[in-house]
Each structure stands twice: as structure tokens, then as C-alpha cells.
Amino acid sequence: MNLSSLLSNLNYGTILLLMLIESTVIPFPSEVVVAPAAYHAAAGYQNVVLVVVFATIGADLGAIINYAAAYYLGRPLIYSFARSKWGRMCLLNEEKVQRSEKYFADHGVVATLTGRLLPVIRQLISVPAGLAKMHFGKFILYTTIGAGAWNTILAALGWYLHSIVPESQLEAKINEYSDYIKIVILAIVIVVAAYFAWKKFKKH
């Protein structure tokens, strides 16, 4: 992907649309949307808060599409799609759907929040939520919190990179910092999961 071309066409509408796509089963890295948009915001072209808001709305809309598809189509059709040519074109397979279902089963409804922060699981966690017919209010609340946290981290990265690298080096720097992002995300997931586990233990 040509990042400079993407940068020149980023606005709140395209941020929302691209994050909607990223949040469905269609593979599209959010790093090349939110971080560059925040980079531009640091230069005064956009508002960084609105970047996060529109990115999160887009992520919510994409998650709702997955949730509704799983809720109304059911497990047989979802797995049939995962095994199909169209599923493979979306880099989807049965193993990934099974992994997301296992993550949801192991962590309960809070998986909708923590799952939004994990690679691969992030795009698919709405599917087991729909299959389990999770309450929509809880689903959208946890999805918004998780997606908002993820987008805030990416926006912070883009804002920071504006002060240290020129635009021509932005793509390379985003790739370089991706490993650090994963470490931060993992730490957040562990803390959140531990908090909910403690609440559940205390309740019982």
C-alpha cells in the first residue's frame, strides 16, 4: 500500500470507512489508517480526538456487521463461508473462527473488549458474540471500549511520530514500532482480564 497516497486522502469519512472494512473479515491493517491520520492531526490538518472517534465508530459498524451475520445466519453458514473461496480471499479459515470462538468461550462476554486488542482475534471476536447471541447493549459497549483503546494507542503513536520523523519515513517507523504496540496491548489485555477475573472471584 502506498502510504503517502493514503495520507493525502485521509479525512474523517475515509477513516470511518476504512476502519469499518478493517473491523469486518476483510483484512486491512488499522495501523495504516489511525496512526497516519493522527500524524496529520499533529500537523494541524485534523483533530486527533475526532480521528479516534470516527475510527471507533467505523470499528463499531464493522463489528455490528459481523455480529449480525453470525446472529442471524448461524454457525453452519459462518463455517461454510470460512471454508469457501470467498473466505480464503478474506484470509479467513475455519481455524481462525474456531480460535475466536474458543477465546470467547474462555473469557466470556469480556472477550468482546479484550479481543478487540488482539491481532486476528480483533476482526473475528464479533462472530462468536453473535453466535452466542450476546446481549447487543453489552456487545456494543465492550466493543466500543476495546476499539477505542486500540485506536487511542495508534493515535498516540502517530502523534508521537510527527515529532521525530518526516512523512517519507512514517510507514517504516509504524512497522518498526508495531512490536512495541503488541507488547503494550498484551499488557493491557492481561490487566483487564485480571480485573474481570478478580471481580468474578469476589462475586462468588
Steps between C-alpha positions, in 0.01 A plus 500: 500500500626849414483677834566846359202463267283385790618790714405756238141370484429438868201682646248406766278326245779285357625421851152374592466299178846341519456407866160350419673282241779413745247393763329247271661181370667697218869532593614861526756624755368777725858613562512659154181696567495632855871564552542701173178692573631594845832594338307747284303619801826587675580719198167681545309346210251309716385466858659199668198444726271485197744260333454259792123559510442432129741205501309349792161559336630325188630209709163475675310492171724226361463301821121534480506355147690194625279470808177521296626251239588246770182569701262448209688256274622262770804279539458270193492788252782690675727196486394428143607852404831458684572187292395660171706674233359836614605425855854421388509826303425677829788304662237316702492130581330257735792500743480878550127485571555212743776696672273801544220278635739339750623842613140612552410180685808527727453867590125553479342828393810696604672332205318751282704774670840333531465323165486839321861552607643177361618435142282256299255469791418871465324462165318180595398537864160639394419170329488279813319783680229481233495121502455505879225765457675729746285791618546774241535779757788324673651406166511856369621639835795261527578531129510879526728494804738249340506667160534843662800384703667349192441812291625725779828307514543527122412870507756560776761325285419715197505820705836405652654407164417845362758648735783265403467389135416661166199372308723306258617277788161458666411159355833348602471642851145369544623152405797538735281596795241228437680255730498755784129553441439126533681496836291792629180336374587169664563678831162676475320173421663327797404784736140515375459121507645486852261774616191320372625168638545664840148648484355160412695330779390763751138465396503125558 
